C-alpha atoms as a printed R data frame, in Angstrom:
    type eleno elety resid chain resno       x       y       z
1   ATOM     1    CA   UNK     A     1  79.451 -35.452 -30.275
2   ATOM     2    CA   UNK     A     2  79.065 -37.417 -26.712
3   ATOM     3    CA   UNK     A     3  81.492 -39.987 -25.647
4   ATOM     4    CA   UNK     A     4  80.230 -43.254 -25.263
5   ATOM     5    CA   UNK     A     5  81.153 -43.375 -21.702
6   ATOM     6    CA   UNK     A     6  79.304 -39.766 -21.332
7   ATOM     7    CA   UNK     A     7  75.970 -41.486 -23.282
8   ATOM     8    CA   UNK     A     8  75.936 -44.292 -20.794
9   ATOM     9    CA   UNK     A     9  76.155 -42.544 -17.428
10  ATOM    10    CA   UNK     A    10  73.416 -39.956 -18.641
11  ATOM    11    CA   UNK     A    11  71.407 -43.087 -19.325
12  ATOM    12    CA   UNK     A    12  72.353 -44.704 -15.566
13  ATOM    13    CA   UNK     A    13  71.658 -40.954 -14.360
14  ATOM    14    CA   UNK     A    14  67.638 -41.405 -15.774
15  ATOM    15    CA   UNK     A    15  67.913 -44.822 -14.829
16  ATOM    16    CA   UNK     A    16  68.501 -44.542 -11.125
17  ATOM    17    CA   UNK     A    17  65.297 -42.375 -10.021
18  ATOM    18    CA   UNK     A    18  62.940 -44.667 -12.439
19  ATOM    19    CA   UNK     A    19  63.897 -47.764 -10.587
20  ATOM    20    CA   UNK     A    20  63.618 -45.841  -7.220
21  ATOM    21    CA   UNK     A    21  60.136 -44.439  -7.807
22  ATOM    22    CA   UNK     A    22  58.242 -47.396  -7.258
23  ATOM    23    CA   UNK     A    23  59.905 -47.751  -3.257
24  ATOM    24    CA   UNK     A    24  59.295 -44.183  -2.721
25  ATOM    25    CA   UNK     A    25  55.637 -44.293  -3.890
26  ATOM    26    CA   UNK     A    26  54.931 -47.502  -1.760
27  ATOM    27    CA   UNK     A    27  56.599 -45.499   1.388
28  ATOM    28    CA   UNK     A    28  54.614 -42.578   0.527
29  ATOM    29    CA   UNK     A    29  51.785 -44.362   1.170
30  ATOM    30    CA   UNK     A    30  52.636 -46.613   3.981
31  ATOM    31    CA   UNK     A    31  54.014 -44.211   5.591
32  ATOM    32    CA   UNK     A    32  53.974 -41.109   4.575
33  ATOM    33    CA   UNK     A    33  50.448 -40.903   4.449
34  ATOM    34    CA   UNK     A    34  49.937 -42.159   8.141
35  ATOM    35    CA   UNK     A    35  52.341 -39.398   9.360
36  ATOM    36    CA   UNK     A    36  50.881 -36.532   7.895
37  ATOM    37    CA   UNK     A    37  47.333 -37.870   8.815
38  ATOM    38    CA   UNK     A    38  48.425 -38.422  12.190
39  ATOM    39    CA   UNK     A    39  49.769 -35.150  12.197
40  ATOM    40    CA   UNK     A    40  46.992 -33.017  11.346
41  ATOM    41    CA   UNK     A    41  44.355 -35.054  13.333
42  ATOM    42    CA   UNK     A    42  46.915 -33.841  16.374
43  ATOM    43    CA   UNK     A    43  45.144 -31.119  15.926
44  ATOM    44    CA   UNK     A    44  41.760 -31.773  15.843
45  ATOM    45    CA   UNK     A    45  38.914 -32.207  18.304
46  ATOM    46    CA   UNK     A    46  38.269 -35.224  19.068
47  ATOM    47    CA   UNK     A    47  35.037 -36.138  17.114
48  ATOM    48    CA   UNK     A    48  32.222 -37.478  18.781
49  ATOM    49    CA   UNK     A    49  31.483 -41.353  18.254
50  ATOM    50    CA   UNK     A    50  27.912 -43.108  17.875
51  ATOM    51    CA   UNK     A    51  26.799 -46.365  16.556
52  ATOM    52    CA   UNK     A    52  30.403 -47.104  15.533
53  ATOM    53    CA   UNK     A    53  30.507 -43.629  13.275
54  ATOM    54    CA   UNK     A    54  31.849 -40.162  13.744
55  ATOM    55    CA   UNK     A    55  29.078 -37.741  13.919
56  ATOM    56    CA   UNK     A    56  30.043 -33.912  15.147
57  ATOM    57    CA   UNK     A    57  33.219 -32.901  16.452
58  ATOM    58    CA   UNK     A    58  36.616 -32.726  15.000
59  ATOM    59    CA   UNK     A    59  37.223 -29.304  14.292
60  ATOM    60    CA   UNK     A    60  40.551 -27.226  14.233
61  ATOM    61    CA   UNK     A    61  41.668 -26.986  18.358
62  ATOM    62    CA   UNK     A    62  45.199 -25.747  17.953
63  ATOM    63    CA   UNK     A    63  47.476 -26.760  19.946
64  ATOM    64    CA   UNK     A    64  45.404 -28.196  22.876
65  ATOM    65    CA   UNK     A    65  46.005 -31.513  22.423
66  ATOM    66    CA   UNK     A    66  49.801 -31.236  23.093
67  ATOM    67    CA   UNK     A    67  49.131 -28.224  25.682
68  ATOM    68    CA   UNK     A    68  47.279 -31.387  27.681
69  ATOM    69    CA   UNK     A    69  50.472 -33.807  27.321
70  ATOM    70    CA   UNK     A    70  53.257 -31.209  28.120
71  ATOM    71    CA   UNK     A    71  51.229 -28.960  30.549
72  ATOM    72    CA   UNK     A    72  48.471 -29.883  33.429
73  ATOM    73    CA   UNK     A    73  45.695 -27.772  32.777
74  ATOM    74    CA   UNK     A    74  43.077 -27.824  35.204
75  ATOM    75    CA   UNK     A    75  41.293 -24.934  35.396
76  ATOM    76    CA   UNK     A    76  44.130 -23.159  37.185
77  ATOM    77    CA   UNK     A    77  43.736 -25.750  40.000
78  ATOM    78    CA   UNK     A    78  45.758 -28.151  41.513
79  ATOM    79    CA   UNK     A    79  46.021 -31.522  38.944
80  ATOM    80    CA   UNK     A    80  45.737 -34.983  41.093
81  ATOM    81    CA   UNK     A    81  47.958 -37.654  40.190
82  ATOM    82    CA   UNK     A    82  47.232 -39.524  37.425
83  ATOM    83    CA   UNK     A    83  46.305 -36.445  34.860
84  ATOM    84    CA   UNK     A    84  47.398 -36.097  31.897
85  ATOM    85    CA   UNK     A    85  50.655 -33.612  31.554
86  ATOM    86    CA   UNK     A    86  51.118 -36.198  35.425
87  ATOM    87    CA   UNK     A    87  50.936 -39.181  32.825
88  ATOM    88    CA   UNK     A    88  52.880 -38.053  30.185
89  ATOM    89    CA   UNK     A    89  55.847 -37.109  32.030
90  ATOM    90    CA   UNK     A    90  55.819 -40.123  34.507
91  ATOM    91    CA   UNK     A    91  55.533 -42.490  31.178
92  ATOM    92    CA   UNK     A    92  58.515 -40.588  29.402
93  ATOM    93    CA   UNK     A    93  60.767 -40.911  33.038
94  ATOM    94    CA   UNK     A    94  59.650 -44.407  32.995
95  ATOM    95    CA   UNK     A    95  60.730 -44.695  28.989
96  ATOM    96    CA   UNK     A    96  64.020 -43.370  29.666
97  ATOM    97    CA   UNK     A    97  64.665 -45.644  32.627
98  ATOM    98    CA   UNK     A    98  64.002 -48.630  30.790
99  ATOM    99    CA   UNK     A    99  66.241 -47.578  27.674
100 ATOM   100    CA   UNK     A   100  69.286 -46.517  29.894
101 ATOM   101    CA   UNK     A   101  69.328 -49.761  32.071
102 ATOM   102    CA   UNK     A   102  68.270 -52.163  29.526
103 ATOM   103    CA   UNK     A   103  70.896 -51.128  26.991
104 ATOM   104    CA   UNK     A   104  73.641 -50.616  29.742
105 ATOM   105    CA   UNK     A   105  72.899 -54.173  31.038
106 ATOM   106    CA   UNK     A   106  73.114 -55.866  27.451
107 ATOM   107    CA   UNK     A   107  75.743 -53.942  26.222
108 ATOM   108    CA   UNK     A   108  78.117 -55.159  29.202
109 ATOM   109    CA   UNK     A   109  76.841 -58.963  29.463
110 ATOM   110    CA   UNK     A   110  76.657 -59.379  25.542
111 ATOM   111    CA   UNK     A   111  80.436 -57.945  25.260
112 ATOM   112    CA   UNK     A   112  80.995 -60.629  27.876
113 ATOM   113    CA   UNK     A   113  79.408 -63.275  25.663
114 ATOM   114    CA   UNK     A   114  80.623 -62.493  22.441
115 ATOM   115    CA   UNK     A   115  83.905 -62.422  24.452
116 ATOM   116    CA   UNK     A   116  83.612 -65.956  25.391
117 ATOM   117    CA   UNK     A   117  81.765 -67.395  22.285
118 ATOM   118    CA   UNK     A   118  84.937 -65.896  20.398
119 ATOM   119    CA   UNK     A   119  87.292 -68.307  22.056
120 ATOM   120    CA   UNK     A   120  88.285 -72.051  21.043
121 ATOM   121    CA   UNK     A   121  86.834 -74.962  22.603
122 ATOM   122    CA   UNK     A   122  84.335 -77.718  22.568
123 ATOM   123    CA   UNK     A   123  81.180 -77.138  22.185
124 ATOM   124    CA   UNK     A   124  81.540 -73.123  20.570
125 ATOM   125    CA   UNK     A   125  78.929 -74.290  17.363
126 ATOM   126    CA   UNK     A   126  76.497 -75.160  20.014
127 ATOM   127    CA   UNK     A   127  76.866 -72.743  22.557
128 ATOM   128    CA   UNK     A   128  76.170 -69.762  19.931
129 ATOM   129    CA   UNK     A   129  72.822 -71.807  18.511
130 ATOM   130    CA   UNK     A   130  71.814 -71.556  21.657
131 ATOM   131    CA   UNK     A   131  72.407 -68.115  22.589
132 ATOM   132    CA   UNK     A   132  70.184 -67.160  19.642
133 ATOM   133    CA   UNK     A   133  66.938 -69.515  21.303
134 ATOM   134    CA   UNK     A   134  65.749 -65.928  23.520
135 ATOM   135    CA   UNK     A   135  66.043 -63.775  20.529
136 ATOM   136    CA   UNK     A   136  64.220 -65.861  18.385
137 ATOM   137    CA   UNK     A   137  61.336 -66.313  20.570
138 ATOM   138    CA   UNK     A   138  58.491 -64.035  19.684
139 ATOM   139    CA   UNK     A   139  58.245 -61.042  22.577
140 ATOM   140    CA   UNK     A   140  55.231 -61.913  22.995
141 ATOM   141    CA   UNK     A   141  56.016 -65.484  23.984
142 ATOM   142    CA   UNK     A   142  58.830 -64.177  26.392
143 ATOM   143    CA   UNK     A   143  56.711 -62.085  28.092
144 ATOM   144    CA   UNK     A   144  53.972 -64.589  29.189
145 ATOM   145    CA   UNK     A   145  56.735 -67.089  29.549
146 ATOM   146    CA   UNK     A   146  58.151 -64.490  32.172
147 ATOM   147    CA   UNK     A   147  54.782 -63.624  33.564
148 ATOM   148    CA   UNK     A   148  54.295 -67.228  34.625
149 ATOM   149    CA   UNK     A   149  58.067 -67.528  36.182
150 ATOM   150    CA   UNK     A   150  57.579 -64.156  38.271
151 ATOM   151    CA   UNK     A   151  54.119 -65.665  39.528
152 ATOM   152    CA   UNK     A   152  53.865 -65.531  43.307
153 ATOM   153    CA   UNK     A   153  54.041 -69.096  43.334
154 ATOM   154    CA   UNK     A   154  56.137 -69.149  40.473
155 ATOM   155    CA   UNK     A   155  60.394 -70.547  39.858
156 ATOM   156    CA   UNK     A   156  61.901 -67.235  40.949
157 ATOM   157    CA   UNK     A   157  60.441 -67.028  44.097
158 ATOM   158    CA   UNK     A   158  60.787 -70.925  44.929
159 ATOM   159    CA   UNK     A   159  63.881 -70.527  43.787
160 ATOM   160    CA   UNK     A   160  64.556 -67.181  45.945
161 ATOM   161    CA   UNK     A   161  62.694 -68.401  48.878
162 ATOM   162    CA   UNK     A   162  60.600 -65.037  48.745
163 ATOM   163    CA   UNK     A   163  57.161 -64.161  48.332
164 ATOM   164    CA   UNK     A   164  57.688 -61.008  46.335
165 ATOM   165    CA   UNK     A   165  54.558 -59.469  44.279
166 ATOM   166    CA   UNK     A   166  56.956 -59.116  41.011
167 ATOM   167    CA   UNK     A   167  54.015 -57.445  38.591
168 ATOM   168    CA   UNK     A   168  51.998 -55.821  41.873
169 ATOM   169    CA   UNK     A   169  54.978 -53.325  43.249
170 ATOM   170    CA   UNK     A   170  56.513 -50.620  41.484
171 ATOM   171    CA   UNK     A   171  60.298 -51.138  41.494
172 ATOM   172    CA   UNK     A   172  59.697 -55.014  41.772
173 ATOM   173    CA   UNK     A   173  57.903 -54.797  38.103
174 ATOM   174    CA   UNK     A   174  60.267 -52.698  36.211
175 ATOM   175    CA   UNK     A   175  63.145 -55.120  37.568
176 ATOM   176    CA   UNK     A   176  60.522 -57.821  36.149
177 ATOM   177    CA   UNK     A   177  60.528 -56.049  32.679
178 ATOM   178    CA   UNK     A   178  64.464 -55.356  32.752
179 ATOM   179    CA   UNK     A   179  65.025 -58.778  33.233
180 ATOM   180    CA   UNK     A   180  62.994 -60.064  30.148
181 ATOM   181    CA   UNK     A   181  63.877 -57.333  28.515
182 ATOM   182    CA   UNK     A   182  67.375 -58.086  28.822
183 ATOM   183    CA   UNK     A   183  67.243 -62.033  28.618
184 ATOM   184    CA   UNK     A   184  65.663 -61.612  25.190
185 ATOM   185    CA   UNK     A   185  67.225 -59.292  23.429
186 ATOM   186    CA   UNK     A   186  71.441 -59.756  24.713
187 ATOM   187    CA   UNK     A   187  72.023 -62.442  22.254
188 ATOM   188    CA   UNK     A   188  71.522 -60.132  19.587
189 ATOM   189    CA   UNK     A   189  73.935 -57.930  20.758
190 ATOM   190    CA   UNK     A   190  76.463 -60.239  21.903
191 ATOM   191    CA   UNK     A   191  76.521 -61.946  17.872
192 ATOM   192    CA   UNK     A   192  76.635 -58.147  16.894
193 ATOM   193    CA   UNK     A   193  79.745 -57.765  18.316
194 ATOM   194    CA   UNK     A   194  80.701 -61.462  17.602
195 ATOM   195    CA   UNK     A   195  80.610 -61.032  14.244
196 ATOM   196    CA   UNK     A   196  83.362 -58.109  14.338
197 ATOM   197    CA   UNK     A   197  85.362 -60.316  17.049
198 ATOM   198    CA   UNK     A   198  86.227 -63.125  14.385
199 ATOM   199    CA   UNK     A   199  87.235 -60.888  11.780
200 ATOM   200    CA   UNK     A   200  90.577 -59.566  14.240
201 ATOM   201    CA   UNK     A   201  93.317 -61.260  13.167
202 ATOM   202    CA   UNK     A   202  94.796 -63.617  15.520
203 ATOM   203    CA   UNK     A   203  98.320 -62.181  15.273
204 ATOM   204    CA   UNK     A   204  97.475 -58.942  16.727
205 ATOM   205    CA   UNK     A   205  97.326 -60.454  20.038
206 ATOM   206    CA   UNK     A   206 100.041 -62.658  19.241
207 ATOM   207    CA   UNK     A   207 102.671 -59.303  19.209
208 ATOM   208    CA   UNK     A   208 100.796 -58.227  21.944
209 ATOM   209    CA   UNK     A   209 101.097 -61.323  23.753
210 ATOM   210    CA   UNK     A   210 104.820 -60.943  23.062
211 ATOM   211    CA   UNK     A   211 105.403 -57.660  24.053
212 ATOM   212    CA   UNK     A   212 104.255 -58.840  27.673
213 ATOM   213    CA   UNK     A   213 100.555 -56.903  27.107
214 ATOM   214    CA   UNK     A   214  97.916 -59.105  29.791
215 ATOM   215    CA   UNK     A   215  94.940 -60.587  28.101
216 ATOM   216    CA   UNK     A   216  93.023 -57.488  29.755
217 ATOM   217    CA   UNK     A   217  95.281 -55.315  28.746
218 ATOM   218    CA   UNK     A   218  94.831 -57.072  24.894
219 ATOM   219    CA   UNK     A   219  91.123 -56.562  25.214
220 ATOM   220    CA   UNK     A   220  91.697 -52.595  26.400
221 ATOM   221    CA   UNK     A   221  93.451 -51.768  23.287
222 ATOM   222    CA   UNK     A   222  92.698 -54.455  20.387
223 ATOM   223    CA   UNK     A   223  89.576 -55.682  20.754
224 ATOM   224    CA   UNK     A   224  87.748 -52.785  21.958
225 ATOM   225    CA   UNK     A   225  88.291 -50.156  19.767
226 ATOM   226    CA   UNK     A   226  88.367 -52.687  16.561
227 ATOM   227    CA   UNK     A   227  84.482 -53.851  17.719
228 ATOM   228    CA   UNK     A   228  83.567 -50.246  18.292
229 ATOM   229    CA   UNK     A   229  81.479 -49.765  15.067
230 ATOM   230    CA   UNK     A   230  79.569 -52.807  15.875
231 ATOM   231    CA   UNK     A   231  78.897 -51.944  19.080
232 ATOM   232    CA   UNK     A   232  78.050 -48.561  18.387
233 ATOM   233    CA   UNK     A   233  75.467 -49.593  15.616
234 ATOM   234    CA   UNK     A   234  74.152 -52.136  18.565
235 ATOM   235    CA   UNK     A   235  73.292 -48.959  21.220
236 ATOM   236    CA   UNK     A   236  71.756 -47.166  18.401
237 ATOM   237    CA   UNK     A   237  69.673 -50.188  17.417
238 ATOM   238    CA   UNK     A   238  68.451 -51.001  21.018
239 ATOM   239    CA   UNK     A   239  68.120 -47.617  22.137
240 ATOM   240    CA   UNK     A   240  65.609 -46.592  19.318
241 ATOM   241    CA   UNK     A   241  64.056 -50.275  20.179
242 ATOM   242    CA   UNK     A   242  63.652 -49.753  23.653
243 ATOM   243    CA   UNK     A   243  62.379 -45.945  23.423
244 ATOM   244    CA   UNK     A   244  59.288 -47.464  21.470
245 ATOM   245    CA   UNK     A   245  58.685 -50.762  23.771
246 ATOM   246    CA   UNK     A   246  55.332 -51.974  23.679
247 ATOM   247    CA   UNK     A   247  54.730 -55.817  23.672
248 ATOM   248    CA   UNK     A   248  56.571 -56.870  26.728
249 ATOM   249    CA   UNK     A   249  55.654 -54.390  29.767
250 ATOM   250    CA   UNK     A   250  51.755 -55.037  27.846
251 ATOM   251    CA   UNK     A   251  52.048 -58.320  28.769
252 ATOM   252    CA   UNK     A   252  54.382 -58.505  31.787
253 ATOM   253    CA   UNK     A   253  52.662 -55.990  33.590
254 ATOM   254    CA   UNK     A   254  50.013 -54.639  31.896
255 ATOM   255    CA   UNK     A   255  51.653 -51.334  32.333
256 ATOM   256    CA   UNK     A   256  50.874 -51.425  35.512
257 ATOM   257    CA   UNK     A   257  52.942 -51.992  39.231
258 ATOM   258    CA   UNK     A   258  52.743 -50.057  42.021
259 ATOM   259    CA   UNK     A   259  50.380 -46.570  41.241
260 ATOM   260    CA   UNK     A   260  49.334 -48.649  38.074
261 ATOM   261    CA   UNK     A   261  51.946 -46.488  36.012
262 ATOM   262    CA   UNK     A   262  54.987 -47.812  37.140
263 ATOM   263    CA   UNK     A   263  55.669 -49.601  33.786
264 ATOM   264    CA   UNK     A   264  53.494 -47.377  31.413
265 ATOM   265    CA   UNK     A   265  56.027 -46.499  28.169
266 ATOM   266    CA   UNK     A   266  55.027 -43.944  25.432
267 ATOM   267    CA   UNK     A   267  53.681 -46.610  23.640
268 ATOM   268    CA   UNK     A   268  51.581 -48.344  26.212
269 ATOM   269    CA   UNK     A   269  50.221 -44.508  26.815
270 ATOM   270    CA   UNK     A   270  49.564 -44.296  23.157
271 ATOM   271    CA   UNK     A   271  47.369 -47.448  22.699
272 ATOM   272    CA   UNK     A   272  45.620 -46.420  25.559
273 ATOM   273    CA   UNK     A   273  44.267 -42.871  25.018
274 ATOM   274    CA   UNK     A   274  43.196 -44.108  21.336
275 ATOM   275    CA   UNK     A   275  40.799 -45.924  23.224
276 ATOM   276    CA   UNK     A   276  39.565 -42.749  24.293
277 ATOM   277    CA   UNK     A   277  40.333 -39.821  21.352
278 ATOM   278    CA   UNK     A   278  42.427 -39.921  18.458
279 ATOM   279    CA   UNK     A   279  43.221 -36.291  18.579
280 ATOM   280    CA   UNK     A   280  44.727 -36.881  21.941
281 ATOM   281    CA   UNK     A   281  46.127 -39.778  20.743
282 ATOM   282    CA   UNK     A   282  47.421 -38.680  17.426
283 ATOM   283    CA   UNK     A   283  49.409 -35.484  19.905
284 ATOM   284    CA   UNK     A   284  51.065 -37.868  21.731
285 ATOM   285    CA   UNK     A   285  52.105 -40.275  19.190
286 ATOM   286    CA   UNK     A   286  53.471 -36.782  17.219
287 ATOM   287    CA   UNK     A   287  55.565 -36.196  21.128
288 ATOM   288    CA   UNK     A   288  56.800 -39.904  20.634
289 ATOM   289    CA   UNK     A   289  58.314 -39.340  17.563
290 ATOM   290    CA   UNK     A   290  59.906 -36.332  18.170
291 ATOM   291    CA   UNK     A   291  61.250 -38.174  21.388
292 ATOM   292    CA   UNK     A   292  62.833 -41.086  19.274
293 ATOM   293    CA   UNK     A   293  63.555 -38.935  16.103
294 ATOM   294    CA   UNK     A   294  65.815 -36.624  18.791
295 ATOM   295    CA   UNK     A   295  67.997 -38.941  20.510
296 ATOM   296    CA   UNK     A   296  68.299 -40.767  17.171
297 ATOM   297    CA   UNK     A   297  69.668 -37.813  15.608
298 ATOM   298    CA   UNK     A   298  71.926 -37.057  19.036
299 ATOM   299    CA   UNK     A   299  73.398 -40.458  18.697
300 ATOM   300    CA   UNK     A   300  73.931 -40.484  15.444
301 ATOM   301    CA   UNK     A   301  75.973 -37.187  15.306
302 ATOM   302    CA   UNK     A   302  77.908 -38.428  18.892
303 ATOM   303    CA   UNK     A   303  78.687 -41.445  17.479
304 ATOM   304    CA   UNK     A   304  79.683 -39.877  13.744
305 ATOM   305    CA   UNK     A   305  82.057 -38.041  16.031
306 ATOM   306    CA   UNK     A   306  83.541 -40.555  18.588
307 ATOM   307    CA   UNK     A   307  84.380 -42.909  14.889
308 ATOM   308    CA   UNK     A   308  86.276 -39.944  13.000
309 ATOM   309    CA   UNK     A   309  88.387 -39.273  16.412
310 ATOM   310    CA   UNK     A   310  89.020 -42.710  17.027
311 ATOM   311    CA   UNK     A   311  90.065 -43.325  12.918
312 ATOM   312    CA   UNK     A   312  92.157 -40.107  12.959
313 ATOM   313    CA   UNK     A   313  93.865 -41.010  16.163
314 ATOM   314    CA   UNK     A   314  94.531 -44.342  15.128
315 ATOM   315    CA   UNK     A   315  96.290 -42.824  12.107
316 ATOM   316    CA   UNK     A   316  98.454 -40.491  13.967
């Protein structure tokens, strides 16, 4: 005969997937579905389009769409700029450049921040409302906000005393889109790590305090590694953020600057060639994920690794 305590956790046991099943239908089909659709029309043909309906076209191509992307295949000539393997690898360098400054630059300034917010004085309730006014403005809002301010007759060069073409030059509009970039989204890093700050109790850095450690020196080996988690879990959530930016180098920029790529992402290239085929379109979006699903996975297993060190050497 079963124990009563047996009965009940076969009966949580049966539970548990029924009350699951309805979450992983609706993902199935919001996004599973896409995926897999996305995936096979990767490769496909592009089909040809008239009066607003596929007619021929579409058939099984391999891997051609991707061979495109990766590799410049012009008829064993010489590919001009601006070609597609050309675009795909200028808009991943591009990608990357944006994720690794970006996240660098709010990492340091919001540790700053939360830093500061975390100390006692006057005014500390309304200095961290305000800090959360950029991130609650809509991206798409920050970046025409930003477009008018980098205007050539806009408040950063009156304010510089230079005429510089921010969204015209190459180098000039990718400092435009760090800057907004970074403007917007270092609050929410900053209360991140704020939120780990307030939990350390105070009379950690009173020993240390008495033991003759310098407020640096407090901040080196209390408050750092005890924010770590946080602040790991921030560079994972602005790195994947970043690799998929869309909205504000759209809007900033247009993608544009300089050769006209200087601020085209994955994404940006993605909306793009849909205009033009969805098999092509459909490869590259496959590349993208791949991209982000990779260094996900990389940072995932660093960081899994840098945590267990740091616990076991704190226990030692």
């Amino acid at each position: 005969m079963a124990k009563p305590s047996d009965t009940t956790a076969h009966r949580r046991s049966r539970l548990g997937p029924l009350l699951v099943s309805p979450s992983l239908v609706l993902l199935a089909a919001v996004i599973g579905y896409p995926v897999v659709a996305a995936l096979v029309t990767s490769f496909r043909a592009d089909p040809s389009l008239k009066d607003g309906f596929f007619t021929t076209g579409g058939e099984f191509s391999g891997v051609s769409n991707y061979l495109h992307w990766l590799v410049q295949s012009c008829g064993g000539t010489s590919c001009p700029a601006g070609t597609l393997g050309d675009q795909f690898w200028t808009s991943v360098l591009v990608t990357l450049f944006f994720t690794v400054v970006t996240v660098s630059l709010e990492v340091l300034i919001g540790l700053l921040m939360a830093v500061v917010m975390n100390q006692a004085f006057a005014g500390r309730g309304l200095l961290r409302a305000v800090v959360l006014v950029p991130w609650a403005i809509p991206t798409a809002v920050t970046a025409k906000l930003w477009f008018f301010m980098f205007a050539y007759d806009g408040i950063i060069n009156r304010a510089l005393g230079a005429h510089i073409l921010w969204t015209d030059g190459a180098w000039s509009s990718r400092v435009a889109v760090i800057i907004a970039d970074v403007w917007k989204t270092t609050p929410f890093v900053a209360l991140l790590l704020l939120a780990d700050m307030s939990g350390i109790p105070g009379g950690l850095y009173e020993a240390a305090r008495i033991d003759g450690a310098s407020a640096f020196q407090s901040f080196l080996r209390i408050t750092l590694p005890l924010v770590r988690p946080a602040l790991l879990v921030a560079v994972v959530f602005r790195v994947l953020d970043v690799l998929r930016i869309y909205d504000l180098p759209a809007i900033l920029t247009q993608g544009g600057g300089g050769d006209g790529h200087a601020t085209t992402t994955l994404s940006i290239l993605t909306v793009r060639q849909i205009q033009q085929g969805y098999g092509g379109a459909s490869a590259l979006s496959t590349l993208t994920f791949v991209l982000i699903f990779g260094v996900a996975l990389a940072l995932v297993r660093a960081f899994r690794v840098n945590l267990v060190q740091s616990e076991q050497h704190g226990m030692s």
